[in-house]
Coordinates of C-alpha atoms and ligand atoms in Angstrom, one line a residue:
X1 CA 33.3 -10.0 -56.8
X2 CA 31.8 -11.7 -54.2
X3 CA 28.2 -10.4 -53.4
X4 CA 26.7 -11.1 -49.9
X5 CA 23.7 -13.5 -50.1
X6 CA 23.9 -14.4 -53.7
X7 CA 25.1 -18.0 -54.6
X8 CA 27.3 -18.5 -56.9
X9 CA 29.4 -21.0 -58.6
X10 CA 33.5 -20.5 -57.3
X11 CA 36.2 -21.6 -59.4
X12 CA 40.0 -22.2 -58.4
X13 CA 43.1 -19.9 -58.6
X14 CA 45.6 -21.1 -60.7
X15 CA 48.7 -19.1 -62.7
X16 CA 46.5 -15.5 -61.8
X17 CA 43.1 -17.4 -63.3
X18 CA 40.3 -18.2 -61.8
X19 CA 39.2 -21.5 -63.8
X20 CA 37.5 -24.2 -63.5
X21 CA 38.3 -27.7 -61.9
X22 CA 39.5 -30.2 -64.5
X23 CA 36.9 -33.2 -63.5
X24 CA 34.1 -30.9 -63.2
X25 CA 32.9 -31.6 -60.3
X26 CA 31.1 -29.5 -57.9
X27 CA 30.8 -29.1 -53.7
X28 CA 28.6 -27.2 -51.7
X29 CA 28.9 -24.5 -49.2
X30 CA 26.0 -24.6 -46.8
X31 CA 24.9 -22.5 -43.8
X32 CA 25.8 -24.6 -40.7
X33 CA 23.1 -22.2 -39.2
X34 CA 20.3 -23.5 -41.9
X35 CA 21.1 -25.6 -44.1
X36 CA 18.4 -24.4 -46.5
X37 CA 20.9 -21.6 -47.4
X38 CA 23.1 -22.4 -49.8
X39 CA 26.4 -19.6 -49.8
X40 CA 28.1 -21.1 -53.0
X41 CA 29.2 -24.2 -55.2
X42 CA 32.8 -25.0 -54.9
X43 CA 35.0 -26.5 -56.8
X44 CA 35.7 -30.5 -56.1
X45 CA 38.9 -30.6 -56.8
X46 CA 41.4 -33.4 -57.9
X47 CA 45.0 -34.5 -58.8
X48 CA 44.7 -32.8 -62.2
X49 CA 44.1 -29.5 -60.2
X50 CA 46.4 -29.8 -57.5
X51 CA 49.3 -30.4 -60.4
X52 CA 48.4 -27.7 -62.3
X53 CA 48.5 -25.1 -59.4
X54 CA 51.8 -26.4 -58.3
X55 CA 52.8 -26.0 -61.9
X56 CA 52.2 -22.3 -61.9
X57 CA 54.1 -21.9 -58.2
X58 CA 56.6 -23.7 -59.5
X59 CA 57.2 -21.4 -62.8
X60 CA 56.6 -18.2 -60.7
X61 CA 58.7 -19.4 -58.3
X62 CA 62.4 -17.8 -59.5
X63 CA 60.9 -14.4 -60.3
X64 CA 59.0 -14.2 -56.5
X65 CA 61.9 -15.2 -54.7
X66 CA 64.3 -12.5 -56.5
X67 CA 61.7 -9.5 -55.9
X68 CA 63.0 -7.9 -52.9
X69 CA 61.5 -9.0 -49.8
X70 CA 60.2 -5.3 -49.4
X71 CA 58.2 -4.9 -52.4
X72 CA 56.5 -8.1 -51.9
X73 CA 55.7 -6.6 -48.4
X74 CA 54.1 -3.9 -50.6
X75 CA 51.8 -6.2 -51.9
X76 CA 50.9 -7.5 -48.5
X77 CA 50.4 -4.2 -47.3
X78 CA 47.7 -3.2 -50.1
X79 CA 46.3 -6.4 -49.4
X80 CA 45.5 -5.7 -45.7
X81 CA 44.0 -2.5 -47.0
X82 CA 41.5 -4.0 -48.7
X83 CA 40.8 -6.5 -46.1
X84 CA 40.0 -3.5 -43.7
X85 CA 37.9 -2.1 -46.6
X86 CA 35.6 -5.3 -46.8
X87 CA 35.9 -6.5 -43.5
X88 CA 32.2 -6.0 -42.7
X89 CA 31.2 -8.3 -46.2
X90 CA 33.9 -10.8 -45.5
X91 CA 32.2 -11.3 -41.7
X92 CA 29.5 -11.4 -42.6
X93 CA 30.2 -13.8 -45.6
X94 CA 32.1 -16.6 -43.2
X95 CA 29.3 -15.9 -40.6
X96 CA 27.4 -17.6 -43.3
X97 CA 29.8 -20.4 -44.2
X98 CA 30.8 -21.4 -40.4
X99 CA 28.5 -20.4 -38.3
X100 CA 30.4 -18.2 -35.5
X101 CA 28.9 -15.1 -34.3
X102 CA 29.6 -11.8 -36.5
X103 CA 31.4 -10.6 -33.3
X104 CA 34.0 -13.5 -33.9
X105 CA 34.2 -13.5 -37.6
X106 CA 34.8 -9.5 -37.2
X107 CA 38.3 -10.4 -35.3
X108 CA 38.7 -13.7 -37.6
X109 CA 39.1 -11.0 -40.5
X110 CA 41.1 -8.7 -38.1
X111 CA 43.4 -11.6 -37.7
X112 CA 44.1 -12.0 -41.2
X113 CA 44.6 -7.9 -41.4
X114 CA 46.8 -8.0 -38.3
X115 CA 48.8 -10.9 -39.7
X116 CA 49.0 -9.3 -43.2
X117 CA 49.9 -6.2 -41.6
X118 CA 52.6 -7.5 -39.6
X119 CA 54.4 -9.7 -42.7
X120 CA 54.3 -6.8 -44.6
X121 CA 56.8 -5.3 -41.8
X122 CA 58.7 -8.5 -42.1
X123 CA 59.8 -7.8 -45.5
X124 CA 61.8 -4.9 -44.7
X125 CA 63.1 -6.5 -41.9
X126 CA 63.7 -10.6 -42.2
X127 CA 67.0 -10.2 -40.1
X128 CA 69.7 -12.4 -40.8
X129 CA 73.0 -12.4 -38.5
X130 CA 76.3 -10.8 -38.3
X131 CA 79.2 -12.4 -36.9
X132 CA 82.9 -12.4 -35.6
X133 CA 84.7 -15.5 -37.9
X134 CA 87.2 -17.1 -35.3
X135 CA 89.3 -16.8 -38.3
X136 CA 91.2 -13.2 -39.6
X137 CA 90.3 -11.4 -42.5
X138 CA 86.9 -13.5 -42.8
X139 CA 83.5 -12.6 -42.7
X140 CA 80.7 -14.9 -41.4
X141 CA 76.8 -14.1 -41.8
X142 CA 73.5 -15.7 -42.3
X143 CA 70.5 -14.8 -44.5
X144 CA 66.9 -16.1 -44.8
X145 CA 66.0 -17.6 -48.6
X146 CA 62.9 -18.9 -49.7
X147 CA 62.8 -22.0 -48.9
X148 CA 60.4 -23.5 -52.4
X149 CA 57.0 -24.5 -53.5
X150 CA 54.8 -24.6 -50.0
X151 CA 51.6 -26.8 -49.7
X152 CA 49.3 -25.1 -47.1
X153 CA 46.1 -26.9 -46.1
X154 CA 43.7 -25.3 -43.3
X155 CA 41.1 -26.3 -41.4
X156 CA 37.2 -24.6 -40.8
X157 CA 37.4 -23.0 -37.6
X158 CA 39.4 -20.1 -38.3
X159 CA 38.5 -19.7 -42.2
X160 CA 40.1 -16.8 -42.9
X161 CA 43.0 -15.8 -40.0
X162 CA 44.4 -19.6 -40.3
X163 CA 45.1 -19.1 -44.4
X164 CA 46.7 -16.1 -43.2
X165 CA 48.5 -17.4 -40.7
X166 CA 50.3 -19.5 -43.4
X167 CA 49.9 -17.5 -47.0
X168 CA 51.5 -14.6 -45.8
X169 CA 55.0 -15.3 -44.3
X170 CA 55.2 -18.3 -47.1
X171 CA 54.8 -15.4 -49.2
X172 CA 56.6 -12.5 -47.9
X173 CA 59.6 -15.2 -47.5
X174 CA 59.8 -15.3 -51.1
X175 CA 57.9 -18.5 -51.4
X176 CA 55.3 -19.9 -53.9
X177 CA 52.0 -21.6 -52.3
X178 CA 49.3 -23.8 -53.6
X179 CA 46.5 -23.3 -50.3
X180 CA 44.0 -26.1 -50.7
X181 CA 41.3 -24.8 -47.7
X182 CA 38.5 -26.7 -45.5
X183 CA 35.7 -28.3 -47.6
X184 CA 33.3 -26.1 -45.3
X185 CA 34.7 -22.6 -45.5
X186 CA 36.0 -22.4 -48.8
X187 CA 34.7 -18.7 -49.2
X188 CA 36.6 -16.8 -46.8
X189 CA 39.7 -18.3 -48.8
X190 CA 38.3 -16.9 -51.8
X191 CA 38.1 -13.8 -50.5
X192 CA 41.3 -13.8 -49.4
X193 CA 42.7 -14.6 -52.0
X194 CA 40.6 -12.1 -54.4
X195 CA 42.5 -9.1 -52.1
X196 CA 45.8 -10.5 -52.6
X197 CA 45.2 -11.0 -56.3
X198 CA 43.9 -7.5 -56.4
X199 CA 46.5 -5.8 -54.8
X200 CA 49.0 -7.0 -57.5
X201 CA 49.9 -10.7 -56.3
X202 CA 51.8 -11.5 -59.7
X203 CA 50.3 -14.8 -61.8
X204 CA 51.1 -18.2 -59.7
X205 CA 52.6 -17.0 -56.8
X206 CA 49.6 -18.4 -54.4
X207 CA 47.6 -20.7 -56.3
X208 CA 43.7 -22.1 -54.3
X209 CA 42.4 -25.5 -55.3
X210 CA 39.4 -25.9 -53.5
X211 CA 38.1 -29.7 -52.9
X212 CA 38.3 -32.4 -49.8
X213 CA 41.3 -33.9 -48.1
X214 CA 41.6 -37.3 -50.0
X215 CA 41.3 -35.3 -53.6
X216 CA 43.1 -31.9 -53.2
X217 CA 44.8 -32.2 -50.1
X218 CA 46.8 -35.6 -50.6
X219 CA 48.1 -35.1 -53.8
X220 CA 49.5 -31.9 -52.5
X221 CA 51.6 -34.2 -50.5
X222 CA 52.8 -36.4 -53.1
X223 CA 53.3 -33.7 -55.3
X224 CA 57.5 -33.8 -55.8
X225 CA 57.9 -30.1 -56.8
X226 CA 56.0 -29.2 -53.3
X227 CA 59.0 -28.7 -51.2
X228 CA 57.3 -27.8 -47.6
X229 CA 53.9 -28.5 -46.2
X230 CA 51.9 -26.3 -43.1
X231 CA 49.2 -28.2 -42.3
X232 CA 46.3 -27.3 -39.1
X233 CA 43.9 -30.1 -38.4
X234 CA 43.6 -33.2 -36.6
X235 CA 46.4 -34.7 -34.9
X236 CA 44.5 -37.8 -36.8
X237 CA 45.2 -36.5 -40.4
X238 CA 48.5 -35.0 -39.1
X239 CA 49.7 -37.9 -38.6
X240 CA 49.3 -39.0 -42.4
X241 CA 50.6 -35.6 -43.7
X242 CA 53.5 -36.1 -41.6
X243 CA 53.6 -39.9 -43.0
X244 CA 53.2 -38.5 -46.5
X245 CA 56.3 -35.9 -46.2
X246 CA 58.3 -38.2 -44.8
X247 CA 59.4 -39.9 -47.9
X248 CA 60.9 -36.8 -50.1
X249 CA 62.0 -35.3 -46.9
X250 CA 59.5 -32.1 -47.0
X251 CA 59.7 -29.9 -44.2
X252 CA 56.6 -30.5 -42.5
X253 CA 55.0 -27.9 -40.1
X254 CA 51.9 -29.3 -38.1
X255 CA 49.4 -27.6 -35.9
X256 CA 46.9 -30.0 -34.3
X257 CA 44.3 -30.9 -31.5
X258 CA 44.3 -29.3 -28.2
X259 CA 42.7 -30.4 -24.4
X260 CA 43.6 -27.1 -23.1
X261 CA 42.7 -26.2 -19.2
X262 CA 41.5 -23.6 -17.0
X263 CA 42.9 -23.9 -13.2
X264 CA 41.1 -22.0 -10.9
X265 CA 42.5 -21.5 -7.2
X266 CA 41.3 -20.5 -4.5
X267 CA 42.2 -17.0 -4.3
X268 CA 41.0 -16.3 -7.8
X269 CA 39.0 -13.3 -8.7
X270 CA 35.5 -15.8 -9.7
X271 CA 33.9 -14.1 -11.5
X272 CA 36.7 -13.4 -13.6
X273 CA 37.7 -17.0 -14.0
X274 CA 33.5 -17.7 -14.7
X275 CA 33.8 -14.7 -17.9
X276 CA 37.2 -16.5 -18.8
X277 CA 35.7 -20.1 -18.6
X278 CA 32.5 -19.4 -20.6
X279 CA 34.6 -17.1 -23.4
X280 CA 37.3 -20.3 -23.4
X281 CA 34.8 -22.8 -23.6
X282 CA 32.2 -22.2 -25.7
X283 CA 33.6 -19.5 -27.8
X284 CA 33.3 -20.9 -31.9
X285 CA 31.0 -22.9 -30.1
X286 CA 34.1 -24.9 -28.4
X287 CA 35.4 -25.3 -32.0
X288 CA 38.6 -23.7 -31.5
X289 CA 42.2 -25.9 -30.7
X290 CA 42.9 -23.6 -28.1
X291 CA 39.1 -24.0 -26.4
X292 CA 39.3 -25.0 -22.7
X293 CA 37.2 -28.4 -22.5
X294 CA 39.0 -28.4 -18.8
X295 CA 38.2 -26.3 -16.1
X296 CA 39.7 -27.4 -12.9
X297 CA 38.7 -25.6 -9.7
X298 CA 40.2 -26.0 -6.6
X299 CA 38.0 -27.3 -3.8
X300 CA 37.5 -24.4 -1.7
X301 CA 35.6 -22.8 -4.6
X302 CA 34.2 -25.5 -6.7
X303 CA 30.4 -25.5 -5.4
X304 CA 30.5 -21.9 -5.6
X305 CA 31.9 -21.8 -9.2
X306 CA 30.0 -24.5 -10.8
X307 CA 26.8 -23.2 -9.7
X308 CA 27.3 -19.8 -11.2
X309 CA 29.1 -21.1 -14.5
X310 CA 26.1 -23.9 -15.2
X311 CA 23.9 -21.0 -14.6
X312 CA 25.7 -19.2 -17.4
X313 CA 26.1 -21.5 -19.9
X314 CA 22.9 -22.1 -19.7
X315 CA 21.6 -18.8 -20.2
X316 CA 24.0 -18.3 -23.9
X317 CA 21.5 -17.5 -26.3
X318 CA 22.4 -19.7 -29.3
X319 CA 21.0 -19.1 -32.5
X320 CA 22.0 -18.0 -36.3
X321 CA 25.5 -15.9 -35.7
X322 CA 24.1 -13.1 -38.0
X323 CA 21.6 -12.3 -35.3
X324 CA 22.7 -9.4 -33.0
X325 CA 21.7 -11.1 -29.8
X326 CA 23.1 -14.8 -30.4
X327 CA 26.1 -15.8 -28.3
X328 CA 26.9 -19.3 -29.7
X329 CA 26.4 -20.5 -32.9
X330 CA 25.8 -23.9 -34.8
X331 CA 28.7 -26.8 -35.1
X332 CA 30.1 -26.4 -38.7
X333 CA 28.5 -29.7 -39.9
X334 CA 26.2 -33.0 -39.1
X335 CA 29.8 -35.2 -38.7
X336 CA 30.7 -32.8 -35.9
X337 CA 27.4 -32.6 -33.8
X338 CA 27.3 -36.0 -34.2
X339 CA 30.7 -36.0 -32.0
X340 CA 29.6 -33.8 -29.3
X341 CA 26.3 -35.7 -29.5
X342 CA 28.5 -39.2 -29.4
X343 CA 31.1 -37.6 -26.3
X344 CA 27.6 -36.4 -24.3
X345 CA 26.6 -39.8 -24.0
X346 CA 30.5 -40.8 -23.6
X347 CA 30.4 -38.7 -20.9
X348 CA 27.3 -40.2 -19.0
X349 CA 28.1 -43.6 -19.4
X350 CA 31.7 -42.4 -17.7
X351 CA 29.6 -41.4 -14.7
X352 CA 30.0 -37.4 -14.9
X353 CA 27.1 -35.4 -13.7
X354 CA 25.7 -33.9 -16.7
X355 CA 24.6 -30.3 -15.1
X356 CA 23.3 -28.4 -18.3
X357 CA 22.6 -29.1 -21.8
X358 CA 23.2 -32.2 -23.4
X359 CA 21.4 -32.5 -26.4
X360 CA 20.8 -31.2 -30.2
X361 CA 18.4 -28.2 -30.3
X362 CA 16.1 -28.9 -32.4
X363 CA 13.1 -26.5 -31.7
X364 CA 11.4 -24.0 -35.0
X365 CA 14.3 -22.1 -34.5
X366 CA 17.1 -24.7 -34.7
X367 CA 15.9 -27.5 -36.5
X368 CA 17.6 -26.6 -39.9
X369 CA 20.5 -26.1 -38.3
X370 CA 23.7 -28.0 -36.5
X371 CA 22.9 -26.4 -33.0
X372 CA 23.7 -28.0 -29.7
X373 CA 22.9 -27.1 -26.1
X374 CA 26.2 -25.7 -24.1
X375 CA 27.0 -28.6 -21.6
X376 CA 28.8 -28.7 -18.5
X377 CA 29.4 -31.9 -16.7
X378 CA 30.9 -31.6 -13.3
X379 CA 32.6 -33.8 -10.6
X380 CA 34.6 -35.0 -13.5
X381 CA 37.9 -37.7 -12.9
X382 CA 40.7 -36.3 -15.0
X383 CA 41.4 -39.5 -16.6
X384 CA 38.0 -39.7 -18.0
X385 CA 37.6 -39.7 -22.0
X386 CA 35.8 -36.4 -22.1
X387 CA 38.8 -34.9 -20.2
X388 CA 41.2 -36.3 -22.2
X389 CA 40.1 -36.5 -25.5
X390 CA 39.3 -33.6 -27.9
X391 CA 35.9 -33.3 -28.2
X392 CA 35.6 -29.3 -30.3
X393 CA 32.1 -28.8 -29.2
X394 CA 30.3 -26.5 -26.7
X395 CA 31.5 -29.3 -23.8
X396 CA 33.2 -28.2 -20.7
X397 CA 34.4 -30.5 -17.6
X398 CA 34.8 -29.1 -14.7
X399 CA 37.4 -31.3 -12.1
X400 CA 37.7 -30.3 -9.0
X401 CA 41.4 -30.6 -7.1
X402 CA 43.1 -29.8 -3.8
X403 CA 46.0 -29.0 -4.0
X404 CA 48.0 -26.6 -6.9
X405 CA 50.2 -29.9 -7.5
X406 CA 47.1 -31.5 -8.0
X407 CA 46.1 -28.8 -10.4
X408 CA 49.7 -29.3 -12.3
X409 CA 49.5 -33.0 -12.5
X410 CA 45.6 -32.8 -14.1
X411 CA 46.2 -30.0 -16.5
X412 CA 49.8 -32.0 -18.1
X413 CA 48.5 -35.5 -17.9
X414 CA 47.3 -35.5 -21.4
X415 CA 48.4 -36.2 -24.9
X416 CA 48.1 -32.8 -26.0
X417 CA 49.8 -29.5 -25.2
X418 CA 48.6 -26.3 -26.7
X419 CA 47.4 -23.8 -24.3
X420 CA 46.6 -23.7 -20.6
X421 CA 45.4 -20.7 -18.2
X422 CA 45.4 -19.9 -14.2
X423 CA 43.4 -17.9 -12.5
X424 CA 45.2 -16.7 -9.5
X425 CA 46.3 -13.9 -7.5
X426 CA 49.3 -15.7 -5.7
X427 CA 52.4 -14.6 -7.5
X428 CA 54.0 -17.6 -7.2
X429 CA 51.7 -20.0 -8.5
X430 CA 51.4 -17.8 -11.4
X431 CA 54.7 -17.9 -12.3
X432 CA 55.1 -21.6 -11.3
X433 CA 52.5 -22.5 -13.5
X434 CA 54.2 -20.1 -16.3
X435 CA 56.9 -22.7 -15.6
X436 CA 55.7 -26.1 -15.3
X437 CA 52.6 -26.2 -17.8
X438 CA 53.5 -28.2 -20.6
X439 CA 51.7 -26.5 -23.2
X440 CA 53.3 -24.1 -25.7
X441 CA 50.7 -20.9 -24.6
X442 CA 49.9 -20.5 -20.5
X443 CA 48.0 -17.6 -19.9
X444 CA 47.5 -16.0 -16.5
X445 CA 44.3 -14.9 -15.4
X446 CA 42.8 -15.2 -18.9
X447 CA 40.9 -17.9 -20.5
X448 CA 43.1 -20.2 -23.1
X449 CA 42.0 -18.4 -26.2
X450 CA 43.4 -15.3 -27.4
X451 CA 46.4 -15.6 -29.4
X452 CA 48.2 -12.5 -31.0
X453 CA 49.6 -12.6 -34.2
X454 CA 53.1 -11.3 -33.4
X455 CA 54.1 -14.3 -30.7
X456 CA 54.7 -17.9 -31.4
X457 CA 51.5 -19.7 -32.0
X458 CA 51.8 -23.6 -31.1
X459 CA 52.3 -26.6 -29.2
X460 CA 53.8 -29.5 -27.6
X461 CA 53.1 -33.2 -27.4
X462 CA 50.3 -34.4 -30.2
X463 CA 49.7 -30.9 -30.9
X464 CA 52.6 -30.2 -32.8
X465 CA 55.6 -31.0 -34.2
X466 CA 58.0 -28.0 -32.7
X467 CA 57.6 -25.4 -35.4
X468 CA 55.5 -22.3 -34.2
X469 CA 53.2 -20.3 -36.6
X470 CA 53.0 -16.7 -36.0
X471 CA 55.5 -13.9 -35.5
X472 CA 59.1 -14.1 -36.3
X473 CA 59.0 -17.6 -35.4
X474 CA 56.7 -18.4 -38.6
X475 CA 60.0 -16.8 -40.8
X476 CA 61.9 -19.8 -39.1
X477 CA 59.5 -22.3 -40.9
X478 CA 59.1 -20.6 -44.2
X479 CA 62.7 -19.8 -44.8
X480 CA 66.0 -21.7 -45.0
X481 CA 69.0 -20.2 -43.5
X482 CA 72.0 -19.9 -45.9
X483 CA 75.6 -19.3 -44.2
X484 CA 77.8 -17.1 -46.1
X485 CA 81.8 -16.8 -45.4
X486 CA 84.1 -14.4 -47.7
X487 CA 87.6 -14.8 -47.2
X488 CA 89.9 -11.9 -47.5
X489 CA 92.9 -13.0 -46.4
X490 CA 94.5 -14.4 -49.3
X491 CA 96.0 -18.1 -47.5
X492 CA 94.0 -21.4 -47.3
X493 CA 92.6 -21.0 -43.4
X494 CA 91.6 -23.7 -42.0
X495 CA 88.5 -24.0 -39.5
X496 CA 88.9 -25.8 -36.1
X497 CA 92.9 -26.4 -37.2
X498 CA 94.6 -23.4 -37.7
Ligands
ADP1 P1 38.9 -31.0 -39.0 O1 38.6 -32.1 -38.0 O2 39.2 -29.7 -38.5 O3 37.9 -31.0 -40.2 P2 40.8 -32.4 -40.6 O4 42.1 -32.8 -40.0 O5 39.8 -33.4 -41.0 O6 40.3 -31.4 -39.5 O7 41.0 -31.4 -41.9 C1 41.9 -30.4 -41.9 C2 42.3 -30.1 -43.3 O8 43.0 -31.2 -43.8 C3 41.1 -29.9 -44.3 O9 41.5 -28.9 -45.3 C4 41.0 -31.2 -44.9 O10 40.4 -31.2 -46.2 C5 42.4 -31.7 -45.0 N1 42.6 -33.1 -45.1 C6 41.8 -34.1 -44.7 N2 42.3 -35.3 -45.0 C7 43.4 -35.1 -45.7 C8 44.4 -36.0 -46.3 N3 44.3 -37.3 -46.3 N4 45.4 -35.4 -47.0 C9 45.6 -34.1 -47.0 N5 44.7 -33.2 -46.4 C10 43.6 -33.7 -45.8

């Protein structure tokens, strides 16, 4: 069991066992908040690993897909239960491993309960279709089947509602997984995976190497009995997973990077749009793919806004995320402070007004840890790096615009196309915007985060490659539709001819 505070030594899940790695090699799991703390030794997994696990989904694979789809929803189901059980430790525990405040990492486990929870409805549902054949005495009807062996990879920022996001349709679809997490977070996986495994997850069904992207994550790729891969990270190692599926012809879900907006109008309601910009921007301490870098206010406003926003940001208590009071924790590690650190001075070079923050905190209180100041740069140009490149720090841009074409033209003209918000109270533009922002999420009068776990969750452009996590659109990835036909009429019919 997993005891808060005490550092241990972790090993992987593989066939039901929890053993360790073959090259016996270790990794650390540091407090981003002070890196004194260290939560746990992980695994540093290899090739020798990542075989083995997909071994043991491969072998389990038969029985799991014929168990009916509704009692492995049963196992789901007791599953969420003990997530709600140990919610409070598990908080608590990724608090510890990635920094966000314990008010975030509360609805980070809720996530995972409310995705568990909601695939464990799936399995007595998982609809397939009836329909008319155009030919007599034939029936015609669909059905979902497990599609294989899935490869799940997962980034830091969400450390224990991403895994989820992926495990538990891959599982309640009648697939078999090997999950090889983040090299940050690994123990919110291995809590997650401890509830499945206790609720009665049979032997190799989900299988956990833990390790870095190179070791465990690639060969995971390679691997020839892995038939489909969910991967959530960079669009830059998206790109490579995609590369690395192409070849065998896996079906290849990606979720990547995100330089998701905020228009605010004229007639918004401010301080509405000021809650919503400061939630959206330097929630996860900006970490999220759905944070809003972008807030563009229109020009009638814009003095009025950025004065009481900076004045805001500025005033976010940031600090350890077990502390009651903090607002915004650390950056997960050195390599990512040292990109908002690297995109600060991006932006002054650029010529933004840097209004508030701007560098490393590095005070009694900070020093062991990966803190930086919120920053807001204002009188931004659109087409300037820091709007236009992801920077997942506590970094917003604020453009100002005149007109709500304007606004349009700013918010799509970027690679990306995850999420995007308005804050308005004319009708119109709201359902304009609904329309013509090319982003797979638009939100109206709410800031770009949010997500719930029974819609499609995804993007367009770099962002994603058109499959959606989430809801019933997450059964679409981790199924394969068969077509069935019976003919009952005794005579060769011919489609199309006769
Ligand atoms: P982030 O910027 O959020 O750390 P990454 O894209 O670097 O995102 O990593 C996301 C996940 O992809 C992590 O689990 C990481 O270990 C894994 N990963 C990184 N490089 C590779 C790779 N070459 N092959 C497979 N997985 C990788």
């Amino acid at each position: 069991m997993a005891t808060a505070f005490a550092p241990r030594v972790y090993k992987n899940f593989i066939n039901g066992e929890w053993v360790e790695s073959c090259g016996g090699k270790g990794m650390e799991n540091r407090n981003p908040a002070n890196r004194d703390e260290l939560v746990g030794t992980f695994p540093a997994s290899n090739s020798g690993d990542v075989s083995a696990a997909v071994d043991a989904a491969r072998a389990a694979f038969r029985g799991w897909s014929l168990t009916p789809a509704p009692k492995r929803a049963e196992i789901l189901f007791r599953a969420a239960e003990i997530l709600v059980r140990r919610k409070e430790e598990f908080a608590r525990d990724m608090t510890r491993e990635m920094g966000k405040v314990l008010a975030e990492t509360r609805g980070d486990v809720q996530e995972a309960i409310d995705m568990t929870y909601l695939m464990a409805g799936e399995g007595r549902r998982m609809f397939g279709h009836t329909t008319p054949s155009e030919l007599p005495n034939k029936t015609a009807s669909s059905v979902r089947v497990p599609a294989g062996v899935a490869g799940l990879i997962t980034p830091w920022n969400f450390p224990m509602a991403i895994p989820s996001w992926k495990c538990m349709p891959a599982l309640v679809c009648g697939n078999t997984a090997v999950l090889k997490p983040a090299e940050d977070t690994p123990l919110s996986t291995f809590n997650l995976t401890q509830a499945l495994d206790e609720a009665g997850l049979p032997a190799g069904v989900l299988n956990v190497v833990f390790g870095d992207g190179p070791d465990a994550g690639a060969p995971i790729l390679k691997n020839l009995q892995v038939d489909l891969v969910s991967f959530t990270g960079s669009t830059e190692i998206g790109r490579i997973v995609s590369e690395a599926c192409a070849p065998t012809f896996k079906k290849c879900h990606l979720e990547m990077g995100g330089k998701n907006i905020i228009v605010v109008m004229d007639d918004a309601n401010l301080d509405l749009a000021i809650d919503g910009a400061l939630w959206g921007g330097f929630g996860t301490t900006g970490q999220r793919c759905t944070a809003a870098s972008r807030v563009a206010v229109q020009k009638g406003v814009y003095r009025h806004f950025a004065e009481k926003f900076i004045a805001r940001a500025k005033s976010l208590k940031v600090g350890d995320g077990l502390d009651p009071d903090t607002q915004m924790g650390p950056c997960i590690n050195e390599q990512q402070l040292s990109t908002v650190m690297k995109y600060v001075q991006i932006g002054i070079d650029e010529r933004a007004k840097l209004a508030t923050g701007g560098h490393r905190l590095e005070d009694a209180a900070h020093a062991k840890g990966w803190f930086h100041e919120p920053t807001v740069f204002t009188d931004c140009d659109p087409q300037m790096r820091i709007c236009q490149e992801e920077i997942f720090g506590p970094v917003v841009s604020l453009i100002p615009f005149d007109t709500f074409d304007d606004a349009l033209s700013i918010a799509n003209n970027v690679r990306y196309g995850l999420s995007a918000s308005i804050y308005t109270r004319n009708i119109n533009h709201a359902l304009q915007a609904q329309r013509d922002l090319e982003t797979g999420i638009v939100y109206v009068n709410a800031p770009t985060i949010g997500a719930e776990v029974h819609l499609p969750f995804g993007g367009t452009k770099n962002t994603g490659n058109g499959h959606r996590e989430s809801g019933t659109a997450a059964l679409d990835f981790y199924s394969d539709w068969k077509t069935l036909y019976i003919d009952f009429s005794d005579r060769l019919q011919r489609a199309q001819i006769d």
